[in-house]
PDB file of C-alpha atoms and ligand atoms in Angstrom:
ATOM      1  CA  MET A   9       1.846  31.733 -36.144  1.00 36.00           C
ATOM      2  CA  SER A  10       4.912  29.633 -35.475  1.00 37.00           C
ATOM      3  CA  ASP A  11       4.710  26.612 -33.137  1.00 38.00           C
ATOM      4  CA  SER A  12       7.926  27.632 -31.472  1.00 40.00           C
ATOM      5  CA  PRO A  13       7.395  29.474 -28.181  1.00 40.00           C
ATOM      6  CA  ASN A  14      10.604  31.484 -28.654  1.00 42.00           C
ATOM      7  CA  THR A  15      10.004  33.173 -32.026  1.00 40.00           C
ATOM      8  CA  PRO A  16       9.330  36.917 -32.011  1.00 42.00           C
ATOM      9  CA  ASP A  17       5.625  36.461 -32.840  1.00 49.00           C
ATOM     10  CA  ALA A  18       5.024  34.253 -29.773  1.00 47.00           C
ATOM     11  CA  PRO A  19       5.900  35.500 -26.294  1.00 50.00           C
ATOM     12  CA  ALA A  20       8.389  33.309 -24.416  1.00 50.00           C
ATOM     13  CA  GLN A  21       6.551  30.782 -22.253  1.00 48.00           C
ATOM     14  CA  PRO A  22       7.537  30.351 -18.636  1.00 47.00           C
ATOM     15  CA  ALA A  23       9.238  26.995 -18.014  1.00 47.00           C
ATOM     16  CA  GLN A  24       6.672  24.374 -17.036  1.00 47.00           C
ATOM     17  CA  ARG A  25       6.484  24.294 -13.266  1.00 47.00           C
ATOM     18  CA  THR A  26       7.146  21.013 -11.533  1.00 49.00           C
ATOM     19  CA  ARG A  27       7.240  20.572  -7.776  1.00 54.00           C
ATOM     20  CA  ARG A  28      10.858  20.514  -6.745  1.00 52.00           C
ATOM     21  CA  ASP A  29      12.165  17.007  -6.111  1.00 50.00           C
ATOM     22  CA  GLU A  30       8.979  15.434  -7.379  1.00 55.00           C
ATOM     23  CA  PRO A  31      10.434  12.791  -9.617  1.00 57.00           C
ATOM     24  CA  ARG A  32       8.943  12.285 -13.049  1.00 74.00           C
ATOM     25  CA  PHE A  33       9.920   9.432 -15.262  1.00 82.00           C
ATOM     26  CA  PRO A  34       8.914   8.891 -18.860  1.00 83.00           C
ATOM     27  CA  ASP A  35       6.479   5.957 -18.801  1.00 87.00           C
ATOM     28  CA  GLY A  36       7.030   5.731 -15.031  1.00 91.00           C
ATOM     29  CA  PRO A  37       4.761   6.293 -12.010  1.00 93.00           C
ATOM     30  CA  LYS A  38       2.707   9.477 -12.211  1.00 90.00           C
ATOM     31  CA  PRO A  39       2.686  11.922  -9.336  1.00 86.00           C
ATOM     32  CA  ASP A  40      -0.729  11.679  -7.676  1.00 85.00           C
ATOM     33  CA  PRO A  41      -2.311   9.564 -10.459  1.00 92.00           C
ATOM     34  CA  ALA A  42      -5.861   9.786  -9.068  1.00 89.00           C
ATOM     35  CA  GLY A  43      -5.566  13.467  -8.256  1.00 81.00           C
ATOM     36  CA  SER A  44      -6.114  12.650  -4.607  1.00 75.00           C
ATOM     37  CA  HIS A  45      -4.540  15.954  -3.522  1.00 72.00           C
ATOM     38  CA  PHE A  46      -7.835  17.472  -4.627  1.00 71.00           C
ATOM     39  CA  GLU A  47     -10.008  15.052  -2.641  1.00 73.00           C
ATOM     40  CA  ARG A  48     -11.244  16.329   0.669  1.00 74.00           C
ATOM     41  CA  ARG A  49     -10.945  12.887   2.241  1.00 82.00           C
ATOM     42  CA  ILE A  50      -8.592  12.471   5.198  1.00 89.00           C
ATOM     43  CA  ARG A  51      -5.636  10.403   4.028  1.00 90.00           C
ATOM     44  CA  SER A  52      -3.548   7.884   5.933  1.00 91.00           C
ATOM     45  CA  PHE A  53      -0.277   9.164   4.496  1.00 89.00           C
ATOM     46  CA  GLN A  54       1.601  12.400   4.284  1.00 84.00           C
ATOM     47  CA  PRO A  55       3.060  13.184   0.844  1.00 75.00           C
ATOM     48  CA  ARG A  56       6.834  12.930   1.256  1.00 74.00           C
ATOM     49  CA  ARG A  57       9.497  14.334  -0.998  1.00 74.00           C
ATOM     50  CA  SER A  58      12.426  12.034  -0.796  1.00 79.00           C
ATOM     51  CA  ARG A  59      15.409  11.501  -2.997  1.00 90.00           C
ATOM     52  CA  VAL A  60      15.312   8.780  -5.613  1.00 94.00           C
ATOM     53  CA  THR A  61      18.698   7.109  -6.050  1.00 96.00           C
ATOM     54  CA  THR A  62      20.136   6.445  -9.477  1.00 95.00           C
ATOM     55  CA  ALA A  63      19.470   2.717  -9.100  1.00 97.00           C
ATOM     56  CA  GLN A  64      15.836   3.355  -8.097  1.00 97.00           C
ATOM     57  CA  ALA A  65      15.327   5.771 -11.010  1.00 95.00           C
ATOM     58  CA  ASP A  66      16.806   3.210 -13.369  1.00 96.00           C
ATOM     59  CA  ALA A  67      14.458   0.506 -12.044  1.00 97.00           C
ATOM     60  CA  LEU A  68      11.452   2.842 -12.378  1.00 97.00           C
ATOM     61  CA  GLU A  69      12.282   3.670 -15.966  1.00 95.00           C
ATOM     62  CA  ARG A  70      13.034   0.122 -17.055  1.00 97.00           C
ATOM     63  CA  LEU A  71      10.452  -1.840 -15.112  1.00 98.00           C
ATOM     64  CA  TRP A  72       7.438   0.429 -14.551  1.00 98.00           C
ATOM     65  CA  PRO A  73       5.905  -0.359 -17.972  1.00 97.00           C
ATOM     66  CA  LYS A  74       6.162  -4.091 -17.133  1.00 97.00           C
ATOM     67  CA  TRP A  75       5.334  -4.325 -13.429  1.00 98.00           C
ATOM     68  CA  GLY A  76       3.977  -0.908 -12.421  1.00 98.00           C
ATOM     69  CA  LEU A  77       0.388   0.208 -12.025  1.00 98.00           C
ATOM     70  CA  ASP A  78      -0.888   3.743 -11.488  1.00 97.00           C
ATOM     71  CA  ILE A  79      -3.801   3.918  -9.069  1.00 97.00           C
ATOM     72  CA  ASP A  80      -5.853   6.304 -11.172  1.00 95.00           C
ATOM     73  CA  GLY A  81      -9.278   5.083 -10.072  1.00 95.00           C
ATOM     74  CA  GLN A  82     -10.377   4.896 -13.708  1.00 94.00           C
ATOM     75  CA  ARG A  83     -10.883   1.172 -14.408  1.00 95.00           C
ATOM     76  CA  ASN A  84     -11.618  -2.210 -12.908  1.00 97.00           C
ATOM     77  CA  LEU A  85      -8.552  -4.407 -12.665  1.00 98.00           C
ATOM     78  CA  ASP A  86      -8.468  -7.869 -14.131  1.00 98.00           C
ATOM     79  CA  LEU A  87      -6.010  -9.512 -11.747  1.00 98.00           C
ATOM     80  CA  THR A  88      -5.530 -12.571 -13.965  1.00 98.00           C
ATOM     81  CA  GLU A  89      -4.471 -10.282 -16.773  1.00 98.00           C
ATOM     82  CA  LEU A  90      -2.304  -8.152 -14.482  1.00 98.00           C
ATOM     83  CA  PHE A  91      -0.291 -11.119 -13.192  1.00 98.00           C
ATOM     84  CA  GLY A  92      -0.627 -13.386 -16.212  1.00 98.00           C
ATOM     85  CA  ASN A  93      -1.952 -16.283 -14.130  1.00 98.00           C
ATOM     86  CA  ASP A  94      -4.789 -17.335 -11.814  1.00 98.00           C
ATOM     87  CA  ASN A  95      -2.747 -17.598  -8.630  1.00 98.00           C
ATOM     88  CA  PRO A  96      -4.143 -16.122  -5.415  1.00 98.00           C
ATOM     89  CA  VAL A  97      -3.581 -12.378  -4.994  1.00 99.00           C
ATOM     90  CA  VAL A  98      -2.705 -10.657  -1.736  1.00 99.00           C
ATOM     91  CA  LEU A  99      -2.804  -6.867  -1.423  1.00 99.00           C
ATOM     92  CA  GLU A 100      -0.060  -5.294   0.682  1.00 99.00           C
ATOM     93  CA  ILE A 101      -0.736  -1.704   1.696  1.00 98.00           C
ATOM     94  CA  GLY A 102       2.296   0.447   2.552  1.00 98.00           C
ATOM     95  CA  PHE A 103       5.318  -1.692   1.632  1.00 98.00           C
ATOM     96  CA  GLY A 104       7.807   1.120   2.367  1.00 97.00           C
ATOM     97  CA  MET A 105      11.132   0.129   0.770  1.00 98.00           C
ATOM     98  CA  GLY A 106       9.754  -3.302  -0.076  1.00 98.00           C
ATOM     99  CA  GLU A 107      12.449  -5.569   1.362  1.00 98.00           C
ATOM    100  CA  ALA A 108       9.934  -7.685   3.318  1.00 98.00           C
ATOM    101  CA  THR A 109       7.600  -7.777   0.301  1.00 98.00           C
ATOM    102  CA  ALA A 110      10.366  -9.141  -1.909  1.00 98.00           C
ATOM    103  CA  GLN A 111      11.306 -11.763   0.679  1.00 98.00           C
ATOM    104  CA  MET A 112       7.704 -12.937   0.993  1.00 98.00           C
ATOM    105  CA  ALA A 113       7.318 -13.077  -2.789  1.00 98.00           C
ATOM    106  CA  ALA A 114      10.478 -15.170  -3.097  1.00 98.00           C
ATOM    107  CA  ALA A 115       9.374 -17.539  -0.323  1.00 98.00           C
ATOM    108  CA  ASP A 116       5.942 -18.092  -1.901  1.00 98.00           C
ATOM    109  CA  PRO A 117       6.108 -17.794  -5.701  1.00 98.00           C
ATOM    110  CA  ALA A 118       2.603 -19.263  -6.101  1.00 98.00           C
ATOM    111  CA  THR A 119       1.079 -16.200  -4.425  1.00 98.00           C
ATOM    112  CA  ASN A 120       0.846 -12.903  -6.305  1.00 99.00           C
ATOM    113  CA  ILE A 121       1.500  -9.726  -4.333  1.00 99.00           C
ATOM    114  CA  LEU A 122      -0.133  -6.473  -5.348  1.00 99.00           C
ATOM    115  CA  ALA A 123       2.015  -4.014  -3.400  1.00 99.00           C
ATOM    116  CA  ALA A 124       0.715  -0.451  -3.014  1.00 98.00           C
ATOM    117  CA  ASP A 125       2.503   2.638  -1.724  1.00 97.00           C
ATOM    118  CA  VAL A 126       2.791   6.308  -2.544  1.00 95.00           C
ATOM    119  CA  HIS A 127       6.528   6.447  -1.872  1.00 94.00           C
ATOM    120  CA  THR A 128       8.478   6.709  -5.155  1.00 95.00           C
ATOM    121  CA  PRO A 129      11.932   5.637  -3.885  1.00 96.00           C
ATOM    122  CA  GLY A 130      10.333   2.539  -2.355  1.00 97.00           C
ATOM    123  CA  GLN A 131       8.579   1.734  -5.639  1.00 98.00           C
ATOM    124  CA  GLY A 132      11.933   1.894  -7.437  1.00 98.00           C
ATOM    125  CA  ASN A 133      13.582  -0.172  -4.715  1.00 98.00           C
ATOM    126  CA  LEU A 134      10.963  -2.917  -4.847  1.00 98.00           C
ATOM    127  CA  LEU A 135      11.050  -3.071  -8.655  1.00 98.00           C
ATOM    128  CA  GLY A 136      14.828  -3.378  -8.470  1.00 98.00           C
ATOM    129  CA  LEU A 137      14.583  -6.187  -5.901  1.00 98.00           C
ATOM    130  CA  ALA A 138      11.976  -8.027  -7.984  1.00 98.00           C
ATOM    131  CA  ASP A 139      14.204  -7.757 -11.037  1.00 98.00           C
ATOM    132  CA  HIS A 140      17.371  -8.782  -9.196  1.00 98.00           C
ATOM    133  CA  HIS A 141      15.739 -11.849  -7.650  1.00 98.00           C
ATOM    134  CA  GLY A 142      13.626 -12.750 -10.691  1.00 98.00           C
ATOM    135  CA  LEU A 143      10.313 -12.274  -8.847  1.00 98.00           C
ATOM    136  CA  SER A 144       7.519 -12.159 -11.393  1.00 98.00           C
ATOM    137  CA  ASN A 145       4.764 -12.390  -8.731  1.00 99.00           C
ATOM    138  CA  ILE A 146       4.938  -8.729  -7.609  1.00 99.00           C
ATOM    139  CA  ARG A 147       3.132  -5.761  -9.118  1.00 99.00           C
ATOM    140  CA  VAL A 148       3.890  -2.298  -7.749  1.00 98.00           C
ATOM    141  CA  ALA A 149       0.920   0.041  -7.446  1.00 98.00           C
ATOM    142  CA  ASN A 150       1.496   3.782  -7.144  1.00 97.00           C
ATOM    143  CA  GLY A 151      -1.022   5.825  -5.176  1.00 95.00           C
ATOM    144  CA  ASP A 152      -3.611   5.645  -2.444  1.00 96.00           C
ATOM    145  CA  ALA A 153      -4.627   2.068  -1.671  1.00 97.00           C
ATOM    146  CA  ILE A 154      -8.100   3.265  -0.656  1.00 96.00           C
ATOM    147  CA  ILE A 155      -8.752   4.330  -4.245  1.00 96.00           C
ATOM    148  CA  LEU A 156      -7.332   1.021  -5.470  1.00 98.00           C
ATOM    149  CA  LEU A 157      -9.765  -0.879  -3.224  1.00 98.00           C
ATOM    150  CA  ARG A 158     -12.757   1.364  -3.834  1.00 96.00           C
ATOM    151  CA  GLU A 159     -12.494   2.085  -7.555  1.00 96.00           C
ATOM    152  CA  MET A 160     -10.326  -0.589  -9.149  1.00 98.00           C
ATOM    153  CA  LEU A 161     -10.624  -3.895  -7.312  1.00 98.00           C
ATOM    154  CA  THR A 162     -13.789  -5.883  -7.817  1.00 98.00           C
ATOM    155  CA  PRO A 163     -15.773  -7.643  -5.050  1.00 98.00           C
ATOM    156  CA  ASP A 164     -14.333 -10.951  -3.814  1.00 97.00           C
ATOM    157  CA  SER A 165     -11.107 -10.494  -5.792  1.00 98.00           C
ATOM    158  CA  LEU A 166      -8.451 -10.684  -3.058  1.00 98.00           C
ATOM    159  CA  ASP A 167      -7.156 -13.715  -1.195  1.00 98.00           C
ATOM    160  CA  GLY A 168      -5.475 -11.687   1.521  1.00 99.00           C
ATOM    161  CA  LEU A 169      -4.557  -8.285   2.873  1.00 99.00           C
ATOM    162  CA  ARG A 170      -1.285  -7.316   4.576  1.00 99.00           C
ATOM    163  CA  VAL A 171      -0.722  -4.094   6.462  1.00 99.00           C
ATOM    164  CA  TYR A 172       2.664  -4.083   8.152  1.00 98.00           C
ATOM    165  CA  PHE A 173       3.612  -1.204  10.408  1.00 98.00           C
ATOM    166  CA  PRO A 174       1.131   1.343   9.066  1.00 98.00           C
ATOM    167  CA  ASP A 175       1.842   4.949  10.045  1.00 97.00           C
ATOM    168  CA  PRO A 176       0.839   5.048  13.730  1.00 97.00           C
ATOM    169  CA  TRP A 177      -0.325   8.681  13.808  1.00 96.00           C
ATOM    170  CA  PRO A 178       0.328   8.872  17.573  1.00 95.00           C
ATOM    171  CA  LYS A 179      -1.160  12.315  18.232  1.00 96.00           C
ATOM    172  CA  LYS A 180      -4.806  12.200  19.229  1.00 96.00           C
ATOM    173  CA  ARG A 181      -5.818  14.804  16.663  1.00 95.00           C
ATOM    174  CA  HIS A 182      -4.309  12.572  13.964  1.00 96.00           C
ATOM    175  CA  HIS A 183      -5.984   9.312  15.004  1.00 96.00           C
ATOM    176  CA  LYS A 184      -8.551   9.875  12.261  1.00 96.00           C
ATOM    177  CA  ARG A 185      -5.741   9.294   9.746  1.00 96.00           C
ATOM    178  CA  ARG A 186      -5.071   5.758  10.937  1.00 98.00           C
ATOM    179  CA  LEU A 187      -5.763   3.211   8.235  1.00 98.00           C
ATOM    180  CA  ILE A 188      -7.272   0.437  10.339  1.00 98.00           C
ATOM    181  CA  GLN A 189     -10.730   1.760  11.144  1.00 98.00           C
ATOM    182  CA  GLU A 190     -14.224   0.381  10.767  1.00 98.00           C
ATOM    183  CA  GLU A 191     -14.947   2.114   7.456  1.00 97.00           C
ATOM    184  CA  PHE A 192     -11.696   0.862   5.910  1.00 98.00           C
ATOM    185  CA  LEU A 193     -12.405  -2.685   7.114  1.00 98.00           C
ATOM    186  CA  THR A 194     -15.879  -2.629   5.562  1.00 98.00           C
ATOM    187  CA  LEU A 195     -14.374  -1.583   2.228  1.00 98.00           C
ATOM    188  CA  ALA A 196     -11.597  -4.196   2.475  1.00 98.00           C
ATOM    189  CA  ALA A 197     -14.083  -6.920   3.434  1.00 98.00           C
ATOM    190  CA  SER A 198     -16.068  -6.258   0.261  1.00 98.00           C
ATOM    191  CA  ARG A 199     -12.973  -6.976  -1.868  1.00 98.00           C
ATOM    192  CA  LEU A 200     -11.790 -10.035   0.092  1.00 98.00           C
ATOM    193  CA  LYS A 201     -12.918 -13.576  -0.628  1.00 98.00           C
ATOM    194  CA  PRO A 202     -14.500 -15.498   2.228  1.00 98.00           C
ATOM    195  CA  GLY A 203     -11.699 -17.173   4.192  1.00 98.00           C
ATOM    196  CA  ALA A 204      -9.128 -14.556   3.083  1.00 98.00           C
ATOM    197  CA  THR A 205      -6.593 -13.579   5.740  1.00 98.00           C
ATOM    198  CA  VAL A 206      -6.044 -10.075   7.028  1.00 98.00           C
ATOM    199  CA  HIS A 207      -2.612  -9.751   8.579  1.00 99.00           C
ATOM    200  CA  CYS A 208      -1.616  -6.584  10.407  1.00 99.00           C
ATOM    201  CA  ALA A 209       1.430  -5.831  12.518  1.00 98.00           C
ATOM    202  CA  THR A 210       2.433  -2.752  14.463  1.00 98.00           C
ATOM    203  CA  ASP A 211       4.997  -1.664  17.042  1.00 98.00           C
ATOM    204  CA  TRP A 212       2.704   1.064  18.397  1.00 98.00           C
ATOM    205  CA  GLU A 213       0.822  -0.546  21.249  1.00 98.00           C
ATOM    206  CA  PRO A 214      -2.129   1.859  21.448  1.00 98.00           C
ATOM    207  CA  TYR A 215      -2.682   1.301  17.698  1.00 98.00           C
ATOM    208  CA  ALA A 216      -2.382  -2.469  18.192  1.00 98.00           C
ATOM    209  CA  GLU A 217      -5.130  -2.272  20.820  1.00 98.00           C
ATOM    210  CA  GLN A 218      -7.286  -0.208  18.463  1.00 98.00           C
ATOM    211  CA  MET A 219      -6.737  -2.733  15.651  1.00 98.00           C
ATOM    212  CA  LEU A 220      -7.712  -5.609  17.932  1.00 98.00           C
ATOM    213  CA  GLU A 221     -10.823  -3.746  19.024  1.00 98.00           C
ATOM    214  CA  VAL A 222     -12.088  -2.730  15.561  1.00 98.00           C
ATOM    215  CA  LEU A 223     -11.219  -6.018  13.876  1.00 98.00           C
ATOM    216  CA  GLY A 224     -12.688  -7.980  16.811  1.00 98.00           C
ATOM    217  CA  ALA A 225     -15.923  -6.005  16.669  1.00 98.00           C
ATOM    218  CA  HIS A 226     -16.303  -6.088  12.881  1.00 98.00           C
ATOM    219  CA  PRO A 227     -18.987  -8.557  11.718  1.00 98.00           C
ATOM    220  CA  ASP A 228     -17.058  -9.445   8.519  1.00 98.00           C
ATOM    221  CA  PHE A 229     -13.939 -10.691  10.320  1.00 98.00           C
ATOM    222  CA  GLU A 230     -13.081 -13.368  12.870  1.00 98.00           C
ATOM    223  CA  ASN A 231      -9.932 -13.684  14.901  1.00 98.00           C
ATOM    224  CA  SER A 232      -7.720 -16.662  14.042  1.00 98.00           C
ATOM    225  CA  GLN A 233      -6.816 -16.807  17.745  1.00 98.00           C
ATOM    226  CA  PRO A 234      -9.455 -18.637  19.755  1.00 97.00           C
ATOM    227  CA  ASP A 235      -8.730 -16.430  22.788  1.00 98.00           C
ATOM    228  CA  GLY A 236      -9.487 -13.307  20.699  1.00 98.00           C
ATOM    229  CA  ASP A 237      -5.997 -11.928  21.299  1.00 98.00           C
ATOM    230  CA  PHE A 238      -2.937 -10.979  19.264  1.00 98.00           C
ATOM    231  CA  ALA A 239      -1.359 -13.754  17.181  1.00 98.00           C
ATOM    232  CA  PRO A 240       2.132 -15.135  17.726  1.00 98.00           C
ATOM    233  CA  ARG A 241       4.426 -13.654  15.110  1.00 97.00           C
ATOM    234  CA  PRO A 242       4.127 -15.996  12.094  1.00 98.00           C
ATOM    235  CA  ASP A 243       7.403 -17.332  10.646  1.00 97.00           C
ATOM    236  CA  PHE A 244       6.406 -16.201   7.165  1.00 97.00           C
ATOM    237  CA  ARG A 245       6.520 -12.500   8.039  1.00 98.00           C
ATOM    238  CA  PRO A 246      10.088 -11.193   7.687  1.00 98.00           C
ATOM    239  CA  LEU A 247      11.417  -8.365   9.822  1.00 98.00           C
ATOM    240  CA  THR A 248      10.456  -5.107   8.121  1.00 98.00           C
ATOM    241  CA  ARG A 249      12.458  -1.895   8.043  1.00 97.00           C
ATOM    242  CA  PHE A 250      10.036   0.005  10.289  1.00 97.00           C
ATOM    243  CA  GLU A 251       9.787  -2.950  12.632  1.00 98.00           C
ATOM    244  CA  GLY A 252      13.583  -2.923  13.051  1.00 98.00           C
ATOM    245  CA  GLN A 253      13.473   0.772  13.904  1.00 98.00           C
ATOM    246  CA  GLY A 254      10.685   0.159  16.428  1.00 98.00           C
ATOM    247  CA  LEU A 255      12.548  -2.719  18.064  1.00 98.00           C
ATOM    248  CA  ASP A 256      15.663  -0.529  18.377  1.00 98.00           C
ATOM    249  CA  LYS A 257      13.521   1.886  20.385  1.00 98.00           C
ATOM    250  CA  GLY A 258      12.337  -0.941  22.644  1.00 98.00           C
ATOM    251  CA  HIS A 259       8.830  -1.106  21.175  1.00 98.00           C
ATOM    252  CA  VAL A 260       6.706  -4.237  21.476  1.00 98.00           C
ATOM    253  CA  VAL A 261       5.494  -5.719  18.180  1.00 98.00           C
ATOM    254  CA  ASN A 262       2.025  -7.219  17.855  1.00 98.00           C
ATOM    255  CA  ASP A 263       0.661  -9.283  14.962  1.00 99.00           C
ATOM    256  CA  LEU A 264      -3.043  -9.693  14.226  1.00 99.00           C
ATOM    257  CA  LEU A 265      -4.389 -12.484  12.027  1.00 98.00           C
ATOM    258  CA  PHE A 266      -8.061 -12.356  11.124  1.00 98.00           C
ATOM    259  CA  ARG A 267     -10.213 -14.177   8.546  1.00 98.00           C
ATOM    260  CA  ARG A 268     -12.890 -12.781   6.275  1.00 98.00           C
ATOM    261  CA  VAL A 269     -16.022 -14.652   7.344  1.00 97.00           C
ATOM    262  CA  PRO A 270     -18.320 -16.184   4.692  1.00 88.00           C
ATOM    263  CA  HIS A 271     -20.987 -13.906   3.263  1.00 72.00           C
ATOM    264  CA  ASP A 272     -24.405 -14.022   4.946  1.00 72.00           C
ATOM    265  CA  ASP A 273     -25.860 -16.294   2.243  1.00 68.00           C
ATOM    266  CA  GLN A 274     -22.949 -18.727   2.601  1.00 66.00           C
ATOM    267  CA  ARG A 275     -23.133 -19.167   6.391  1.00 64.00           C
TER     268      ARG A 275
HETATM  269  C1  SAM B 316       5.445   3.327   8.447  1.00 73.85           C
HETATM  270  S1  SAM B 316       5.640   2.857   6.771  1.00 73.85           S
HETATM  271  C2  SAM B 316       5.860   1.094   6.882  1.00 73.85           C
HETATM  272  C3  SAM B 316       6.542   0.519   5.686  1.00 73.85           C
HETATM  273  C4  SAM B 316       6.803  -1.000   5.706  1.00 73.85           C
HETATM  274  N1  SAM B 316       5.587  -1.760   5.760  1.00 73.85           N
HETATM  275  C5  SAM B 316       7.715  -1.378   6.840  1.00 73.85           C
HETATM  276  O1  SAM B 316       7.229  -2.004   7.798  1.00 73.85           O
HETATM  277  O2  SAM B 316       8.907  -1.057   6.776  1.00 73.85           O
HETATM  278  C6  SAM B 316       3.976   2.992   6.182  1.00 73.85           C
HETATM  279  C7  SAM B 316       3.893   3.106   4.662  1.00 73.85           C
HETATM  280  O3  SAM B 316       2.518   3.083   4.298  1.00 73.85           O
HETATM  281  C8  SAM B 316       2.343   3.961   3.193  1.00 73.85           C
HETATM  282  N2  SAM B 316       0.917   4.308   3.147  1.00 73.85           N
HETATM  283  C9  SAM B 316       0.183   4.868   4.117  1.00 73.85           C
HETATM  284  N3  SAM B 316      -1.089   5.011   3.737  1.00 73.85           N
HETATM  285  C10 SAM B 316      -1.182   4.514   2.472  1.00 73.85           C
HETATM  286  C11 SAM B 316      -2.231   4.402   1.522  1.00 73.85           C
HETATM  287  N4  SAM B 316      -3.474   4.818   1.813  1.00 73.85           N
HETATM  288  N5  SAM B 316      -1.963   3.854   0.331  1.00 73.85           N
HETATM  289  C12 SAM B 316      -0.710   3.457   0.016  1.00 73.85           C
HETATM  290  N6  SAM B 316       0.335   3.526   0.880  1.00 73.85           N
HETATM  291  C13 SAM B 316       0.104   4.057   2.083  1.00 73.85           C
HETATM  292  C14 SAM B 316       3.297   5.097   3.478  1.00 73.85           C
HETATM  293  O4  SAM B 316       3.640   5.805   2.296  1.00 73.85           O
HETATM  294  C15 SAM B 316       4.495   4.354   4.079  1.00 73.85           C
HETATM  295  O5  SAM B 316       5.437   4.016   3.093  1.00 73.85           O
END
C-alpha cells in the first residue's frame, strides 16, 4: 500500500485537527506540554486563546530552542546547565507580557530569572525583549508553574520567588483557584533555599489580605516587616502591565516580602 493518503488505495484522511487559534511553532512552545488539560487539579489560570503577533511568532521560532523550556513534568532541571552559570535563580510565576521581567533582568544581570507562564503571546514578547536588550539571564518556561515546581525543580534550588499580580479570582466560588494558598506555599518552600525571598504584589485588596494571612501563618516563611504587615513597594519592582490597569481603576497595590526560614535542622 502506498504511503500517500490521497492515492486510490488509501482513503483520504481528514485534515489533522488543531484547535483554532492555538499557535504551533516548529521547535517552539508546545500547547499544554504536560497534558494538564487532562489533570483533574484545579488550576490558577484559564486557558486563553489570544493572537500572536508576527514579531512574537518570529521571536518564538528563533529563540525558543535557545531560551525556551516546556514544562512537561518529565525531568529534573539542572539550573546551572539551563542558564550556563551558577548565579542565583529566581522563579517568576505569571509574567504576562514580560515587560517588568525584562526590566528586572536588565537591572540585575547577576540574577537568573526563570519566568513561567502559559500565555503564548507573552512568551514571544518576553523572548523578543530579551533578544532586543541582550538579556541572557532569562529563560521562558511554557506551562503550569505548579508542575514546574512539583516535578522539575529540585529541593533547595531557588533563591527567590516572584508572583506579581496573580489572577485575583474575585468570585467566591473561584477563590480555590487563587495561587497563593497554604498548599502552594508548602510546595514552594520545599524548592526555596533558606533565606530566599518570596515577593508578591496584588491590586486586589481581599487577595492581599489573604496572602498576608496565609504567608504570615505558614511555618516556613517569615515576614520581612517587623510589624507583620505589607511591605513598602521596593524600588526594584517595576510597574507591571496589570498593575497599571489596576491603578487606572483606583485600586490600591500591596507588596508582600517574606523570607524562607531555615530548615528545622538549621535553626
Ligand atoms: C493577571 S496576569 C499578571 C501578569 C503580570 N505579572 C503583570 O503584572 O502584568 C497573571 C498571569 O499569571 C499566569 N498564570 C496564572 N497561573 C499560572 C500558573 N499556574 N503557571 C503559569 N502561569 C500562570 C496567567 O497566564 C497570567 O498571564
